[in-house]
C-alpha atoms as a PDB file:
ATOM      1  CA  MET A   1      -2.044  17.342  12.151  1.00  0.00           C
ATOM      2  CA  LYS A   2       0.181  14.360  12.769  1.00  0.00           C
ATOM      3  CA  ASP A   3       3.895  14.769  12.100  1.00  0.00           C
ATOM      4  CA  TRP A   4       4.266  12.102   9.415  1.00  0.00           C
ATOM      5  CA  ALA A   5       8.045  12.430   9.273  1.00  0.00           C
ATOM      6  CA  ALA A   6       8.380  11.786  13.011  1.00  0.00           C
ATOM      7  CA  TRP A   7       5.876   8.921  12.653  1.00  0.00           C
ATOM      8  CA  HIS A   8       8.628   6.914  10.922  1.00  0.00           C
ATOM      9  CA  ALA A   9      10.923   6.944  13.985  1.00  0.00           C
ATOM     10  CA  PRO A  10       9.747   3.550  15.366  1.00  0.00           C
ATOM     11  CA  TYR A  11      10.988   1.894  12.179  1.00  0.00           C
ATOM     12  CA  ASP A  12      14.492   2.467  13.528  1.00  0.00           C
ATOM     13  CA  ASP A  13      13.737   0.387  16.660  1.00  0.00           C
ATOM     14  CA  PRO A  14      13.980  -3.280  15.586  1.00  0.00           C
ATOM     15  CA  ALA A  15      11.798  -4.290  18.538  1.00  0.00           C
ATOM     16  CA  SER A  16       8.901  -1.973  17.695  1.00  0.00           C
ATOM     17  CA  PRO A  17       5.590  -3.262  16.291  1.00  0.00           C
ATOM     18  CA  LEU A  18       6.008  -0.953  13.312  1.00  0.00           C
ATOM     19  CA  ALA A  19       9.379  -2.517  12.540  1.00  0.00           C
ATOM     20  CA  ASP A  20       7.766  -5.967  12.796  1.00  0.00           C
ATOM     21  CA  ARG A  21       5.086  -4.911  10.333  1.00  0.00           C
ATOM     22  CA  LEU A  22       7.721  -3.496   7.998  1.00  0.00           C
ATOM     23  CA  ARG A  23       9.611  -6.803   7.984  1.00  0.00           C
ATOM     24  CA  CYS A  24       6.375  -8.609   7.129  1.00  0.00           C
ATOM     25  CA  VAL A  25       5.541  -6.223   4.283  1.00  0.00           C
ATOM     26  CA  ARG A  26       9.067  -6.378   2.884  1.00  0.00           C
ATOM     27  CA  GLY A  27       8.931 -10.168   3.019  1.00  0.00           C
ATOM     28  CA  HIS A  28       5.848 -10.143   0.801  1.00  0.00           C
ATOM     29  CA  VAL A  29       7.477  -7.611  -1.534  1.00  0.00           C
ATOM     30  CA  SER A  30      10.506  -9.923  -1.814  1.00  0.00           C
ATOM     31  CA  THR A  31       8.213 -12.838  -2.677  1.00  0.00           C
ATOM     32  CA  TRP A  32       6.629 -10.765  -5.448  1.00  0.00           C
ATOM     33  CA  LEU A  33      10.025  -9.606  -6.736  1.00  0.00           C
ATOM     34  CA  ALA A  34      11.221 -13.210  -6.987  1.00  0.00           C
ATOM     35  CA  THR A  35       8.896 -13.774  -9.957  1.00  0.00           C
ATOM     36  CA  ALA A  36       8.523 -10.214 -11.293  1.00  0.00           C
ATOM     37  CA  GLN A  37       9.447  -9.731 -14.921  1.00  0.00           C
ATOM     38  CA  PRO A  38      11.728  -6.899 -16.117  1.00  0.00           C
ATOM     39  CA  GLY A  39       9.639  -3.821 -16.753  1.00  0.00           C
ATOM     40  CA  ALA A  40       7.066  -4.713 -14.113  1.00  0.00           C
ATOM     41  CA  ARG A  41       5.288  -1.700 -12.644  1.00  0.00           C
ATOM     42  CA  VAL A  42       4.742  -0.784  -9.009  1.00  0.00           C
ATOM     43  CA  VAL A  43       2.682   2.016  -7.481  1.00  0.00           C
ATOM     44  CA  SER A  44       2.659   2.869  -3.786  1.00  0.00           C
ATOM     45  CA  ALA A  45       0.001   5.043  -2.137  1.00  0.00           C
ATOM     46  CA  CYS A  46       1.032   7.194   0.829  1.00  0.00           C
ATOM     47  CA  ALA A  47       4.509   5.749   0.411  1.00  0.00           C
ATOM     48  CA  GLY A  48       6.111   7.714   3.240  1.00  0.00           C
ATOM     49  CA  GLN A  49       9.874   7.384   3.083  1.00  0.00           C
ATOM     50  CA  GLY A  50       9.649   4.358   0.807  1.00  0.00           C
ATOM     51  CA  ARG A  51      10.794   1.890   3.432  1.00  0.00           C
ATOM     52  CA  ASP A  52       8.269  -0.747   2.331  1.00  0.00           C
ATOM     53  CA  LEU A  53       9.832  -0.904  -1.133  1.00  0.00           C
ATOM     54  CA  LEU A  54      13.202   0.751  -1.522  1.00  0.00           C
ATOM     55  CA  PRO A  55      15.663  -0.025  -2.855  1.00  0.00           C
ATOM     56  CA  LEU A  56      14.178  -1.860  -5.828  1.00  0.00           C
ATOM     57  CA  PRO A  57      16.254  -3.848  -8.319  1.00  0.00           C
ATOM     58  CA  GLY A  58      16.906  -2.303 -11.711  1.00  0.00           C
ATOM     59  CA  GLY A  59      14.271  -2.904 -14.330  1.00  0.00           C
ATOM     60  CA  ILE A  60      11.332  -2.578 -11.928  1.00  0.00           C
ATOM     61  CA  ARG A  61       9.516   0.677 -12.625  1.00  0.00           C
ATOM     62  CA  ALA A  62       7.834   2.325  -9.652  1.00  0.00           C
ATOM     63  CA  ARG A  63       5.923   5.432  -8.697  1.00  0.00           C
ATOM     64  CA  LEU A  64       5.749   6.337  -5.019  1.00  0.00           C
ATOM     65  CA  VAL A  65       3.141   8.947  -4.089  1.00  0.00           C
ATOM     66  CA  GLU A  66       3.608  10.824  -0.807  1.00  0.00           C
ATOM     67  CA  LEU A  67       2.038  14.102   0.326  1.00  0.00           C
ATOM     68  CA  ASP A  68       4.577  15.058   3.018  1.00  0.00           C
ATOM     69  CA  PRO A  69       7.506  16.753   1.235  1.00  0.00           C
ATOM     70  CA  ARG A  70       9.995  15.701   3.924  1.00  0.00           C
ATOM     71  CA  ASN A  71       9.109  12.037   3.537  1.00  0.00           C
ATOM     72  CA  ALA A  72       9.071  12.342  -0.250  1.00  0.00           C
ATOM     73  CA  ALA A  73      12.577  13.838  -0.137  1.00  0.00           C
ATOM     74  CA  VAL A  74      13.850  10.903   1.929  1.00  0.00           C
ATOM     75  CA  ALA A  75      12.332   8.433  -0.524  1.00  0.00           C
ATOM     76  CA  ALA A  76      13.772  10.305  -3.505  1.00  0.00           C
ATOM     77  CA  SER A  77      17.233  10.221  -1.945  1.00  0.00           C
ATOM     78  CA  VAL A  78      17.307   6.418  -2.082  1.00  0.00           C
ATOM     79  CA  ALA A  79      15.224   5.880  -5.227  1.00  0.00           C
ATOM     80  CA  GLY A  80      16.933   4.316  -8.212  1.00  0.00           C
ATOM     81  CA  PRO A  81      16.719   5.513 -11.820  1.00  0.00           C
ATOM     82  CA  ASP A  82      13.510   3.557 -12.493  1.00  0.00           C
ATOM     83  CA  VAL A  83      11.732   4.927  -9.413  1.00  0.00           C
ATOM     84  CA  GLU A  84       9.676   8.121  -9.513  1.00  0.00           C
ATOM     85  CA  VAL A  85       8.708   9.828  -6.262  1.00  0.00           C
ATOM     86  CA  VAL A  86       5.734  12.154  -6.596  1.00  0.00           C
ATOM     87  CA  CYS A  87       4.898  14.641  -3.847  1.00  0.00           C
ATOM     88  CA  GLY A  88       1.125  14.710  -4.134  1.00  0.00           C
ATOM     89  CA  ASP A  89      -2.253  13.443  -2.966  1.00  0.00           C
ATOM     90  CA  ALA A  90      -2.329   9.648  -3.200  1.00  0.00           C
ATOM     91  CA  GLY A  91      -6.064   9.696  -2.550  1.00  0.00           C
ATOM     92  CA  VAL A  92      -6.875  10.888  -6.090  1.00  0.00           C
ATOM     93  CA  SER A  93      -6.461   8.576  -9.060  1.00  0.00           C
ATOM     94  CA  ASP A  94      -4.683  11.272 -11.087  1.00  0.00           C
ATOM     95  CA  ALA A  95      -1.585  10.631  -8.940  1.00  0.00           C
ATOM     96  CA  TYR A  96      -1.173   7.295 -10.752  1.00  0.00           C
ATOM     97  CA  ALA A  97      -1.865   8.413 -14.324  1.00  0.00           C
ATOM     98  CA  GLY A  98       0.884   7.127 -16.589  1.00  0.00           C
ATOM     99  CA  ALA A  99       2.124   4.617 -13.997  1.00  0.00           C
ATOM    100  CA  VAL A 100      -0.786   2.175 -14.220  1.00  0.00           C
ATOM    101  CA  PRO A 101      -1.848  -0.499 -14.848  1.00  0.00           C
ATOM    102  CA  ALA A 102       0.551  -1.748 -12.176  1.00  0.00           C
ATOM    103  CA  ASP A 103       1.688  -5.259 -11.386  1.00  0.00           C
ATOM    104  CA  LEU A 104       2.124  -4.487  -7.682  1.00  0.00           C
ATOM    105  CA  VAL A 105      -0.013  -1.967  -5.794  1.00  0.00           C
ATOM    106  CA  MET A 106       1.058  -0.994  -2.284  1.00  0.00           C
ATOM    107  CA  VAL A 107      -1.605   0.367   0.062  1.00  0.00           C
ATOM    108  CA  CYS A 108       0.298   0.278   3.351  1.00  0.00           C
ATOM    109  CA  GLY A 109      -0.381   2.685   6.202  1.00  0.00           C
ATOM    110  CA  VAL A 110      -3.556   3.938   4.519  1.00  0.00           C
ATOM    111  CA  PHE A 111      -6.560   1.963   5.724  1.00  0.00           C
ATOM    112  CA  GLY A 112      -6.005   2.792   9.390  1.00  0.00           C
ATOM    113  CA  ASN A 113      -6.021   6.521   8.699  1.00  0.00           C
ATOM    114  CA  VAL A 114      -9.119   7.002   6.546  1.00  0.00           C
ATOM    115  CA  PRO A 115     -12.867   6.524   7.173  1.00  0.00           C
ATOM    116  CA  ASP A 116     -14.287   3.026   6.684  1.00  0.00           C
ATOM    117  CA  ASP A 117     -16.293   4.166   3.653  1.00  0.00           C
ATOM    118  CA  ASP A 118     -13.055   5.373   2.055  1.00  0.00           C
ATOM    119  CA  VAL A 119     -11.434   1.989   2.688  1.00  0.00           C
ATOM    120  CA  ARG A 120     -14.297   0.249   0.915  1.00  0.00           C
ATOM    121  CA  ARG A 121     -14.282   2.741  -1.970  1.00  0.00           C
ATOM    122  CA  THR A 122     -10.523   2.305  -2.413  1.00  0.00           C
ATOM    123  CA  VAL A 123     -10.656  -1.492  -2.404  1.00  0.00           C
ATOM    124  CA  LEU A 124     -13.505  -1.527  -4.921  1.00  0.00           C
ATOM    125  CA  ALA A 125     -11.543   0.869  -7.159  1.00  0.00           C
ATOM    126  CA  LEU A 126      -8.236  -1.028  -7.051  1.00  0.00           C
ATOM    127  CA  PRO A 127      -8.935  -2.984 -10.273  1.00  0.00           C
ATOM    128  CA  THR A 128      -8.692   0.377 -12.089  1.00  0.00           C
ATOM    129  CA  LEU A 129      -5.026   0.577 -11.039  1.00  0.00           C
ATOM    130  CA  CYS A 130      -4.152  -3.055 -11.695  1.00  0.00           C
ATOM    131  CA  ALA A 131      -2.718  -5.056 -14.554  1.00  0.00           C
ATOM    132  CA  PRO A 132      -4.054  -8.598 -15.068  1.00  0.00           C
ATOM    133  CA  GLY A 133      -2.950 -10.794 -12.175  1.00  0.00           C
ATOM    134  CA  ALA A 134      -1.662  -7.836 -10.152  1.00  0.00           C
ATOM    135  CA  THR A 135      -0.753  -8.194  -6.485  1.00  0.00           C
ATOM    136  CA  VAL A 136      -1.974  -5.780  -3.818  1.00  0.00           C
ATOM    137  CA  ILE A 137      -0.221  -5.560  -0.448  1.00  0.00           C
ATOM    138  CA  TRP A 138      -2.116  -3.650   2.248  1.00  0.00           C
ATOM    139  CA  THR A 139      -2.035  -3.039   5.993  1.00  0.00           C
ATOM    140  CA  ARG A 140      -4.594  -2.211   8.631  1.00  0.00           C
ATOM    141  CA  HIS A 141      -4.613  -2.298  12.416  1.00  0.00           C
ATOM    142  CA  THR A 142      -6.794  -4.888  14.149  1.00  0.00           C
ATOM    143  CA  LYS A 143      -7.884  -2.711  17.059  1.00  0.00           C
ATOM    144  CA  ALA A 144     -11.578  -2.812  17.930  1.00  0.00           C
ATOM    145  CA  PRO A 145     -13.713  -2.522  15.980  1.00  0.00           C
ATOM    146  CA  ASP A 146     -11.608  -4.736  13.719  1.00  0.00           C
ATOM    147  CA  LEU A 147     -12.339  -3.798  10.098  1.00  0.00           C
ATOM    148  CA  THR A 148     -10.085  -6.418   8.537  1.00  0.00           C
ATOM    149  CA  PRO A 149     -12.845  -9.040   8.016  1.00  0.00           C
ATOM    150  CA  SER A 150     -14.770  -6.455   5.994  1.00  0.00           C
ATOM    151  CA  VAL A 151     -11.643  -5.385   4.087  1.00  0.00           C
ATOM    152  CA  ARG A 152     -10.964  -8.978   3.098  1.00  0.00           C
ATOM    153  CA  ALA A 153     -14.575  -9.419   1.973  1.00  0.00           C
ATOM    154  CA  TRP A 154     -14.375  -6.234  -0.119  1.00  0.00           C
ATOM    155  CA  PHE A 155     -11.271  -7.570  -1.853  1.00  0.00           C
ATOM    156  CA  ALA A 156     -13.187 -10.739  -2.761  1.00  0.00           C
ATOM    157  CA  GLU A 157     -16.072  -8.589  -4.014  1.00  0.00           C
ATOM    158  CA  SER A 158     -13.602  -6.685  -6.203  1.00  0.00           C
ATOM    159  CA  GLY A 159     -12.294  -9.792  -7.949  1.00  0.00           C
ATOM    160  CA  PHE A 160      -9.243 -10.495  -5.776  1.00  0.00           C
ATOM    161  CA  GLU A 161      -8.091 -13.762  -4.244  1.00  0.00           C
ATOM    162  CA  GLU A 162      -6.377 -13.734  -0.868  1.00  0.00           C
ATOM    163  CA  ARG A 163      -2.864 -15.153  -0.857  1.00  0.00           C
ATOM    164  CA  ALA A 164      -1.810 -14.177   2.669  1.00  0.00           C
ATOM    165  CA  PHE A 165      -3.168 -12.492   5.759  1.00  0.00           C
ATOM    166  CA  ASP A 166      -0.749 -11.959   8.644  1.00  0.00           C
ATOM    167  CA  ALA A 167      -2.203 -10.858  11.987  1.00  0.00           C
ATOM    168  CA  PRO A 168       0.129 -12.129  14.719  1.00  0.00           C
ATOM    169  CA  ASP A 169      -1.354 -12.888  18.133  1.00  0.00           C
ATOM    170  CA  GLY A 170      -0.713 -10.093  20.598  1.00  0.00           C
ATOM    171  CA  GLU A 171       0.040  -7.526  17.879  1.00  0.00           C
ATOM    172  CA  TRP A 172      -2.147  -4.661  16.632  1.00  0.00           C
ATOM    173  CA  TRP A 173      -1.149  -4.816  12.972  1.00  0.00           C
ATOM    174  CA  SER A 174      -2.075  -6.947  10.003  1.00  0.00           C
ATOM    175  CA  VAL A 175      -0.762  -7.343   6.454  1.00  0.00           C
ATOM    176  CA  GLY A 176      -2.851  -8.667   3.590  1.00  0.00           C
ATOM    177  CA  VAL A 177      -1.815  -9.882   0.142  1.00  0.00           C
ATOM    178  CA  HIS A 178      -4.404 -10.232  -2.599  1.00  0.00           C
ATOM    179  CA  VAL A 179      -4.078 -11.113  -6.290  1.00  0.00           C
ATOM    180  CA  LEU A 180      -6.478  -9.899  -8.957  1.00  0.00           C
ATOM    181  CA  VAL A 181      -8.123 -12.961 -10.498  1.00  0.00           C
ATOM    182  CA  GLY A 182     -10.975 -11.012 -12.063  1.00  0.00           C
ATOM    183  CA  GLU A 183     -10.725  -8.580 -14.932  1.00  0.00           C
ATOM    184  CA  PRO A 184      -8.933  -5.247 -14.494  1.00  0.00           C
ATOM    185  CA  ALA A 185     -11.078  -2.166 -14.923  1.00  0.00           C
ATOM    186  CA  ALA A 186     -10.406   0.942 -16.989  1.00  0.00           C
ATOM    187  CA  PHE A 187      -8.490   3.743 -15.287  1.00  0.00           C
ATOM    188  CA  VAL A 188     -10.779   6.550 -14.083  1.00  0.00           C
ATOM    189  CA  PRO A 189      -9.184  10.033 -14.027  1.00  0.00           C
ATOM    190  CA  GLY A 190     -10.129  12.355 -11.189  1.00  0.00           C
ATOM    191  CA  LEU A 191     -11.504   9.589  -8.970  1.00  0.00           C
ATOM    192  CA  ARG A 192     -11.381  10.351  -5.239  1.00  0.00           C
ATOM    193  CA  LEU A 193     -10.303   7.137  -3.496  1.00  0.00           C
ATOM    194  CA  PHE A 194      -9.766   8.385   0.036  1.00  0.00           C
ATOM    195  CA  ALA A 195      -9.021  11.452   2.108  1.00  0.00           C
ATOM    196  CA  PHE A 196      -6.029  10.805   4.340  1.00  0.00           C
ATOM    197  CA  GLY A 197      -6.475  11.836   7.967  1.00  0.00           C
END
């Protein structure tokens, strides 16, 4: 089993690829926050230590779901009063019950650690977690075989419109931003989205 607490160490090196990806993700979060209304909801799957999101301004309600208790404790230590950190399995829809439909759904650090079929199943299920017009921010490596063209096509199949796709030359990471332009779907309790590896 990978040590998911130690996995965060490269974030502390500003020159690391992981730190570059974090800056990109946080830039897209900042863009979303610039127009977010008070009371907007955020959910984050496999949120780790919450570095993609935290701190959030007051009035933005968020649920971060993280299985590793050490990472969840770090996130909880910097979470504000409107942020809930849940130590649990982000791969089951029940983890988001009561926190959805969300206006921003974060799926960062997930798609590179689960089987391709799970990626597709998760993308197709995202409308069940989304409010109308919700934004989804996701990441995936671009190492061969590069799955990102399929991921982007699955988002289109699910009723999303791509707003950004960052895959810098010479880097192994990518960040996608999609907005739900189709209809949200009803929340499905007990739905297995993915099994994190």
